[in-house]
Amino acid sequence: MSVPAIEIHGVRKYFRRREREAGAPWWRREWKDKVALHDLDLVVEAGGVTGVLGPNGSGKSTLIRILGTLLTPDTGTARVFGWDVVRDALLVRSHVNRVSVEAAFFKELSPWENMVYASRLYGHSGGTRRRVVEILESLGLPRDVIDEPMKQLSRGQQQKVAIARSFLTAPSLLLMDEPTTGLDPRSKKEVQAVLETLRGEREITVLLCTHDMDEASALCDRVLMMDGGRVLADGSPDELARRHGAPALEDVFMQLTGKTFEAEEEEEVIVT
Amino acid sequence: MTVEMRRSEVGALLGFAERQLYVYKRYWVWEVVWLFYSIVSVLSIGFLASGLDQLGAGSAGFDLRKAQLYLLIGALLWGYLSLVFMEAAYAIAWERWEGTIEYTFMAPVRRVTHLMGICLFAIVYGLARTFIVLLVAIAIFDIDFSHADILGALVVLAASILPLIGLAILTSVLPLLSPQKGEQMSFAVQGFMLLVSGVYYPLTVLPVPLQLAGAISPLTYALDGMRRSLLDGATVRDQVGTVAVLVVMGAVLIPAGIAVFAWAERRAKHLGLLKRSG
């Protein structure tokens, strides 16, 4: 039996922040805990696209950040291809890449320079220009942008470079944290087409966080619906709709939570 | 660690240095400005010595050449060491500014490789920049190195890099502990080192508490050793004690810096601080 791509048992995560009650003097602030994930259990088999649907504050990004070794769970265990995200962080990192809502690049550097950097970090040699050009062209990026500073590229182009960069490092698990948020319709369609291709190939396991219900319906083999740090529903988009007798995923979410799918407050807390 | 893993870490180390090179290339105008600023600072210090002489601050025994060289060595070395220090100390803050901190910390690279890669570039770049400033200073002030033991000075310089890297790694922890205030604290540490390390004056002119602080600053020994070689011709053999102190400081500070950094990284992962907005 193959090792699951993701295996999470009883993972809980909370963040602390100091808050002032309304009307209290400025110096009187108390520590308060906000739970971002409630005792999460989850198993994702290798291959395909699993969507994590939920509004801001639902725990999607916390989940992604735990799997990316950027956060440690307070309780429970999280494993990626059998490796523990805390104890075997280095091994986990060599199999995982992430595309986030904002493309994390050195904006003054070109796509080529950023990708050489990524390539070296992931243990590949720097001389991969032909491969970089191939990947970028396969994503529909014009050849002449490869040496332009990233800041001169459109958001859609930047996001494609981020996806290309993740392909360059050949991850087994690709964490996509709202990769199409804020993109223009055309760029969004192009990025979604890339995901569609990945879904067909099934060589990479994709965990796609989104609050775009249509995107999740179209691209995901399986959908987890989250709210308030809990998984409320789990199944294929069709299954979920059938199970809840709802025409669309948005209606399923409304049935489960009694609220519309709108943006809420940021989920993580700044502690300085 | 397997041979392949070692090769991968070396590749990543060079990758960090190469990335810094790309960044500096893109910000080349700023680098020209910093170089100009470094030259102006060193020249100002050199002219300060000349000014003191003309103002009559020097007594009959005042050796203008020696005073000038004393101050210039301080200015040049401070320029170099502070550059290396700040590059490493700002390794994390810089990643946060650029928005790449999450990407870098998700890469399968040991943190020591990450930090050493940054230091490697800073050391090479700092040497190149200081060499240019030195050439200008020599041309303007007609510096006399006839009594100097250059090899002795170079050995002290090389040894001083070790504790400096350790100190810089320790300082780079600050933005990890406090994303909002850590950068400012890095500046404060740098300023304090300038005050207590005898960059422009002997430590004996300082109040006793500051002298004690100076006694534990590696820069104090680096500057003192360099001056003894460049002003008084101290040889490598004469510098054994200074080199030993610097190496021991490095042997303590580098592992301590890495251990503290690892602790701070664990804390940041627990509190959710490893993100661009902090």
XYZ file of C-alpha atoms in Angstrom:
550
model
C 0.000 0.000 0.000
C 1.359 3.410 -0.932
C 2.130 6.033 1.693
C -0.468 8.830 1.754
C 0.691 12.206 0.493
C -0.768 13.869 3.572
C -1.634 12.261 6.879
C -2.865 14.458 9.711
C -4.059 13.258 13.086
C -5.458 15.473 15.828
C -3.673 18.623 14.700
C -4.641 21.679 16.656
C -3.233 25.161 16.249
C -4.009 28.334 18.110
C -2.560 31.829 18.030
C -2.273 34.250 20.904
C -2.760 37.937 20.783
C -3.096 40.734 23.268
C -6.445 42.447 23.069
C -7.944 45.456 24.797
C -11.582 45.282 25.857
C -13.759 48.126 24.620
C -13.492 51.002 27.074
C -10.511 49.528 28.932
C -7.466 51.773 29.433
C -4.755 51.473 26.782
C -2.331 49.666 29.052
C -4.784 46.943 30.054
C -4.536 44.295 27.379
C -5.142 40.621 27.920
C -3.814 37.568 26.110
C -6.468 35.773 24.135
C -6.231 32.539 22.194
C -7.752 32.110 18.783
C -7.994 28.561 17.558
C -7.086 28.296 13.876
C -7.379 24.496 13.588
C -9.512 22.237 15.791
C -8.182 18.690 16.158
C -7.947 18.114 12.421
C -7.802 14.596 10.968
C -7.105 14.252 7.276
C -5.650 11.715 4.857
C -4.937 12.626 1.240
C -3.728 9.866 -1.059
C -1.032 10.648 -3.625
C -2.089 12.158 -6.949
C -4.908 14.438 -8.039
C -6.157 17.791 -6.845
C -7.715 18.151 -3.409
C -9.444 21.447 -2.790
C -9.695 23.157 0.570
C -12.626 25.533 0.484
C -13.378 28.097 3.090
C -13.585 31.815 3.788
C -10.693 33.787 5.263
C -10.158 32.641 8.822
C -11.339 29.102 8.153
C -7.901 27.549 8.743
C -6.905 26.860 5.118
C -3.663 28.824 5.202
C -2.765 27.456 8.632
C -3.098 23.960 7.203
C -0.938 24.851 4.201
C 1.688 26.483 6.412
C 1.872 23.456 8.706
C 2.394 21.168 5.716
C 5.016 23.577 4.386
C 6.906 23.398 7.736
C 6.368 27.124 8.341
C 4.191 26.454 11.372
C 4.341 23.772 14.032
C 1.137 22.169 15.278
C 0.380 22.608 18.982
C -0.897 19.059 19.257
C -1.173 16.055 16.953
C 0.980 14.927 14.059
C 1.208 15.912 10.414
C 3.072 13.778 7.896
C 3.937 14.313 4.269
C 4.713 11.086 2.406
C 5.354 9.518 5.804
C 7.733 12.200 7.063
C 6.837 14.226 10.113
C 6.639 17.966 9.400
C 8.443 18.822 12.647
C 10.991 16.041 13.105
C 11.803 15.461 9.418
C 11.270 19.035 8.216
C 14.218 18.980 5.803
C 12.957 15.825 4.076
C 9.421 17.207 3.903
C 10.697 20.425 2.345
C 12.565 18.579 -0.391
C 9.246 17.070 -1.571
C 7.006 20.106 -1.182
C 6.650 23.394 -2.998
C 4.185 26.168 -2.571
C 2.497 28.720 -4.793
C 0.903 31.397 -2.655
C -1.561 34.171 -3.313
C 1.280 36.667 -3.651
C 4.152 35.400 -5.760
C 7.178 35.345 -3.418
C 9.980 36.665 -5.582
C 12.843 39.069 -5.468
C 10.966 41.643 -7.510
C 14.056 43.346 -8.889
C 15.400 40.043 -10.218
C 14.260 38.450 -13.456
C 12.314 35.189 -13.721
C 15.555 33.532 -14.842
C 17.517 34.778 -11.809
C 14.721 33.820 -9.417
C 14.493 30.372 -10.929
C 18.232 29.774 -10.836
C 18.079 30.674 -7.150
C 15.185 28.239 -6.589
C 16.964 25.572 -8.568
C 20.091 25.844 -6.415
C 18.083 25.770 -3.184
C 16.477 22.520 -4.262
C 19.764 20.882 -5.135
C 19.645 21.241 -8.909
C 22.461 22.772 -10.916
C 22.073 26.364 -12.034
C 22.481 25.659 -15.746
C 18.839 25.013 -16.554
C 18.033 27.897 -18.877
C 16.684 25.644 -21.628
C 14.410 23.918 -19.131
C 13.279 27.236 -17.632
C 12.406 28.554 -21.102
C 10.545 25.333 -21.895
C 8.492 25.464 -18.713
C 7.701 29.163 -19.075
C 6.666 28.713 -22.705
C 4.497 25.739 -21.814
C 2.679 28.072 -19.418
C 2.164 30.607 -22.186
C 4.749 33.147 -21.085
C 6.525 35.017 -23.887
C 10.229 34.179 -24.174
C 11.318 37.825 -23.820
C 10.065 38.203 -20.226
C 12.640 35.784 -18.882
C 15.227 38.522 -18.330
C 12.854 41.330 -17.344
C 12.636 42.285 -13.663
C 9.692 40.492 -12.014
C 8.198 43.839 -10.977
C 7.574 44.631 -14.656
C 5.480 41.511 -15.178
C 1.709 41.448 -14.702
C 0.309 39.602 -11.669
C -0.856 36.829 -13.920
C 2.605 36.470 -15.428
C 4.189 36.521 -11.966
C 1.865 33.770 -10.842
C 2.778 31.686 -13.868
C 6.460 32.138 -13.062
C 5.666 30.988 -9.507
C 4.041 27.858 -10.904
C 6.940 27.340 -13.317
C 9.353 27.698 -10.413
C 7.521 25.028 -8.475
C 7.661 22.673 -11.494
C 11.391 23.282 -11.789
C 11.948 21.797 -8.339
C 9.829 18.715 -9.185
C 7.765 18.593 -5.981
C 5.703 15.560 -5.047
C 3.249 17.747 -3.155
C 2.279 21.164 -4.473
C 0.587 23.475 -1.985
C -1.401 26.129 -3.820
C -2.689 28.848 -1.552
C -5.285 30.818 -3.528
C -3.158 30.942 -6.675
C -5.845 32.667 -8.747
C -7.010 35.272 -6.222
C -6.692 38.770 -7.631
C -5.899 37.653 -11.174
C -7.701 39.062 -14.194
C -10.171 36.634 -15.814
C -7.813 35.664 -18.617
C -4.836 34.957 -16.322
C -7.143 33.082 -13.987
C -8.281 30.822 -16.814
C -4.682 30.216 -17.871
C -3.590 29.253 -14.348
C -6.642 27.022 -14.023
C -5.714 25.342 -17.312
C -2.314 24.490 -15.827
C -4.040 22.931 -12.828
C -6.326 20.973 -15.125
C -3.257 19.520 -16.825
C -1.725 18.584 -13.460
C -4.947 16.901 -12.461
C -4.777 14.771 -15.608
C -1.150 13.790 -15.131
C -1.543 12.779 -11.447
C 2.222 12.785 -10.885
C 1.958 15.586 -8.384
C -0.442 15.760 -5.468
C -1.995 19.213 -5.372
C -3.619 20.759 -2.331
C -5.523 23.756 -3.623
C -6.836 26.327 -1.169
C -9.427 28.595 -2.641
C -12.576 30.480 -1.860
C -13.696 30.259 -5.472
C -16.437 27.620 -5.492
C -16.570 27.347 -9.271
C -12.818 26.804 -9.421
C -13.073 24.048 -6.827
C -15.959 22.388 -8.678
C -14.095 22.441 -11.964
C -10.622 21.437 -10.807
C -10.824 19.278 -7.716
C -11.254 15.534 -7.391
C -12.063 16.002 -3.753
C -13.165 19.003 -1.727
C -12.788 19.743 1.973
C -15.078 22.472 3.192
C -13.691 24.306 6.195
C -14.970 26.939 8.560
C -13.696 28.121 11.924
C -10.790 25.661 11.842
C -12.993 22.589 11.298
C -13.698 20.387 8.304
C -17.433 20.554 7.757
C -17.688 18.387 4.659
C -15.464 16.096 2.654
C -16.127 14.505 -0.730
C -16.055 15.045 -4.463
C -17.877 18.186 -5.646
C -20.687 16.074 -7.113
C -20.978 13.946 -3.975
C -21.227 16.995 -1.755
C -23.884 18.578 -3.908
C -25.868 15.315 -4.027
C -25.483 14.624 -0.312
C -26.834 18.028 0.629
C -29.350 18.283 -2.204
C -27.785 21.550 -3.300
C -27.150 22.697 -6.854
C -23.705 24.204 -6.130
C -20.911 24.092 -3.530
C -21.829 27.564 -2.318
C -25.285 26.297 -1.374
C -23.680 23.367 0.469
C -21.578 25.818 2.458
C -24.655 27.911 3.321
C -26.517 24.832 4.459
C -23.650 23.742 6.685
C -22.799 27.074 8.261
C -25.898 29.171 7.865
C -23.803 31.977 6.447
C -22.704 33.211 3.079
C -19.241 32.621 1.760
C -17.761 36.013 2.385
C -14.412 37.223 3.540
C -13.826 37.323 7.248
C -10.976 38.569 9.320
C -7.400 37.420 8.908
C -6.842 34.102 10.602
C -3.373 34.483 11.983
C -2.259 36.861 14.589
C 0.783 39.040 14.805
C 2.769 38.540 17.985
C 5.734 40.843 18.460
C 25.380 13.494 5.576
C 25.760 11.754 2.199
C 27.993 13.058 -0.589
C 24.911 14.058 -2.574
C 23.442 15.979 0.350
C 26.767 17.716 0.924
C 26.923 18.685 -2.740
C 23.380 19.967 -2.541
C 24.198 22.107 0.517
C 27.285 23.549 -1.208
C 25.121 24.324 -4.257
C 22.602 26.096 -2.018
C 25.402 28.010 -0.251
C 26.610 29.282 -3.619
C 22.994 29.910 -4.599
C 22.544 32.341 -1.695
C 25.775 34.134 -2.588
C 24.789 34.224 -6.269
C 21.344 35.591 -5.407
C 22.979 38.404 -3.428
C 25.171 39.143 -6.444
C 22.089 39.384 -8.689
C 20.368 41.671 -6.181
C 23.422 43.959 -5.925
C 23.672 44.040 -9.709
C 20.079 45.244 -9.975
C 20.602 47.852 -7.249
C 23.951 48.950 -8.726
C 23.157 52.657 -8.442
C 22.734 52.240 -4.705
C 26.014 50.358 -4.556
C 27.760 53.241 -6.310
C 26.218 55.596 -3.759
C 27.347 53.409 -0.828
C 30.837 53.186 -2.282
C 30.931 56.964 -2.658
C 29.660 57.320 0.910
C 32.331 54.912 2.197
C 35.065 56.852 0.392
C 33.772 60.162 1.720
C 33.574 58.777 5.282
C 37.128 57.456 5.215
C 38.486 60.637 3.652
C 36.671 62.755 6.250
C 38.308 60.783 9.035
C 41.703 61.208 7.354
C 41.193 64.951 7.048
C 40.041 65.067 10.672
C 43.558 64.025 11.699
C 45.033 66.773 9.490
C 42.594 69.271 10.992
C 43.561 68.372 14.543
C 47.168 69.091 13.710
C 46.346 72.480 12.172
C 44.109 73.401 15.087
C 47.073 72.875 17.356
C 45.547 69.882 19.100
C 48.779 68.011 18.608
C 51.580 68.695 20.999
C 55.218 68.683 19.998
C 55.167 64.910 20.108
C 52.077 64.638 17.923
C 52.750 62.314 15.024
C 50.299 63.376 12.328
C 51.139 60.462 10.023
C 50.612 57.925 12.768
C 47.391 59.537 13.985
C 46.099 59.691 10.439
C 46.921 56.056 9.808
C 45.419 55.069 13.166
C 42.135 56.720 12.267
C 42.150 55.520 8.660
C 42.681 51.913 9.717
C 39.747 52.296 12.085
C 37.543 53.823 9.376
C 38.485 51.260 6.716
C 38.120 48.289 8.987
C 34.884 49.541 10.464
C 33.549 50.026 6.931
C 34.427 46.433 6.069
C 33.396 44.732 9.292
C 30.157 46.676 9.611
C 29.243 45.749 6.033
C 29.742 42.036 6.717
C 27.939 42.385 10.037
C 24.936 44.195 8.603
C 24.607 41.907 5.582
C 24.304 38.878 7.830
C 22.332 40.690 10.489
C 19.799 41.804 7.869
C 19.513 38.386 6.210
C 16.068 37.808 7.681
C 14.828 41.389 7.602
C 15.690 41.580 3.915
C 13.772 38.395 3.107
C 10.783 39.906 4.853
C 11.014 43.166 2.895
C 11.176 41.267 -0.391
C 8.371 38.910 0.624
C 10.508 35.811 0.093
C 10.923 34.736 3.720
C 8.374 31.919 3.447
C 9.878 30.602 0.232
C 13.407 30.601 1.622
C 12.402 28.956 4.902
C 10.490 26.270 3.007
C 13.543 25.360 0.939
C 15.280 22.077 1.842
C 18.399 23.832 3.058
C 20.019 23.828 6.476
C 19.833 27.214 8.146
C 23.593 27.253 8.662
C 24.004 26.959 4.867
C 21.574 29.833 4.369
C 23.379 32.125 6.800
C 26.864 31.153 5.645
C 25.882 31.792 2.019
C 24.883 35.336 2.917
C 28.117 35.799 4.889
C 30.223 34.407 2.038
C 28.953 37.032 -0.358
C 29.268 39.796 2.236
C 32.897 38.900 2.953
C 33.905 38.868 -0.722
C 31.908 41.976 -1.581
C 33.132 43.807 1.527
C 36.753 43.042 0.666
C 36.307 44.330 -2.896
C 34.648 47.536 -1.743
C 37.185 48.159 1.007
C 40.033 47.597 -1.434
C 38.701 50.381 -3.684
C 38.329 52.722 -0.698
C 41.850 51.827 0.423
C 43.263 52.697 -3.006
C 41.594 56.124 -2.886
C 42.836 56.722 0.672
C 46.387 55.770 -0.290
C 46.270 58.144 -3.269
C 44.961 61.083 -1.222
C 46.921 60.722 2.008
C 50.142 59.245 0.730
C 49.922 56.499 3.351
C 53.203 54.998 4.404
C 53.077 51.252 4.938
C 56.856 50.877 5.037
C 56.752 49.813 8.729
C 53.766 47.575 8.240
C 53.670 43.809 8.297
C 50.941 43.195 5.732
C 50.859 39.431 6.267
C 50.344 39.879 10.001
C 47.463 42.277 9.321
C 45.865 39.894 6.814
C 46.023 36.994 9.265
C 44.263 39.082 11.919
C 41.691 40.194 9.346
C 41.001 36.596 8.344
C 40.672 35.484 11.978
C 38.343 38.381 12.775
C 35.791 37.118 10.263
C 34.926 34.134 12.482
C 33.607 35.943 15.581
C 32.077 38.582 13.341
C 29.982 35.953 11.560
C 28.900 34.520 14.917
C 27.934 37.959 16.194
C 26.081 38.750 12.963
C 24.100 35.484 13.127
C 23.171 36.296 16.713
C 21.982 39.735 15.605
C 20.054 38.319 12.641
C 17.874 36.538 15.197
C 16.396 39.856 16.319
C 14.047 40.347 13.316
C 12.957 36.749 13.812
C 12.082 37.408 17.446
C 10.331 40.670 16.773
C 9.407 41.438 13.147
C 8.368 44.952 14.137
C 11.322 46.022 16.278
C 14.108 43.593 15.408
C 15.574 45.638 12.556
C 15.946 48.724 14.705
C 17.622 46.654 17.392
C 20.155 45.387 14.817
C 21.123 49.013 14.149
C 21.437 49.650 17.875
C 23.804 46.675 18.254
C 25.934 47.958 15.386
C 26.071 51.454 16.913
C 27.067 50.083 20.301
C 29.890 48.089 18.733
C 31.162 51.259 17.069
C 31.200 52.983 20.450
C 32.979 50.320 22.499
C 35.345 48.621 20.034
C 37.980 51.341 19.793
C 37.348 52.162 16.141
C 38.589 55.749 16.394
C 40.197 55.915 19.839
C 41.978 53.706 22.355
C 39.643 51.901 24.730
C 41.320 53.602 27.682
C 39.501 56.876 26.970
C 36.151 55.200 27.653
C 34.422 54.989 31.048
C 35.155 51.675 32.774
C 31.774 49.983 32.030
C 32.227 50.713 28.315
C 35.811 49.471 28.471
C 34.486 46.195 29.868
C 31.980 45.973 27.012
C 34.817 46.687 24.589
C 36.853 43.873 26.101
C 34.246 41.318 24.966
C 33.784 42.814 21.487
C 35.738 40.843 18.855
C 36.183 44.045 16.855
C 38.365 45.434 19.623
C 40.904 42.635 19.109
C 40.610 42.791 15.329
C 41.295 46.527 15.259
C 44.062 46.352 17.830
C 45.790 43.513 15.991
C 45.512 45.193 12.602
C 46.896 48.441 13.977
C 49.830 46.710 15.618
C 50.725 45.096 12.295
C 50.137 48.134 10.111
C 51.571 50.804 12.451
C 54.207 48.921 14.390
C 55.029 46.010 12.097
C 53.780 43.196 14.351
C 54.445 39.913 12.565
C 52.289 36.804 12.325
C 54.265 35.357 15.230
C 53.508 38.492 17.318
C 49.825 38.127 16.484
C 49.411 34.571 17.712
C 47.694 35.744 20.919
C 45.274 38.026 19.077
C 44.495 35.376 16.480
C 43.890 32.817 19.246
C 41.459 35.160 21.011
C 39.577 35.795 17.759
C 39.439 32.105 16.835
C 38.197 31.140 20.310
C 35.570 33.895 20.146
C 34.520 32.575 16.732
C 34.417 29.002 18.030
C 32.019 30.145 20.754
C 29.964 32.713 18.844
C 29.256 30.765 15.628
C 27.773 27.646 17.298
C 26.021 29.895 19.828
C 24.590 32.021 17.000
C 23.357 28.952 15.119
C 21.832 27.448 18.270
C 20.059 30.694 19.168
C 18.854 31.040 15.583
C 17.447 27.489 15.657
C 15.615 28.290 18.884
C 14.257 31.543 17.411
C 13.119 29.715 14.265
C 11.254 27.141 16.360
C 9.630 29.966 18.316
C 8.682 31.803 15.110
C 7.104 28.608 13.750
C 5.149 28.171 16.950
C 3.882 31.757 17.001
C 3.315 32.050 13.253
C 5.911 34.766 12.698
C 7.487 33.254 9.580
C 5.573 35.334 7.119
C 6.146 38.459 5.135
C 3.962 40.699 7.263
C 5.322 39.237 10.494
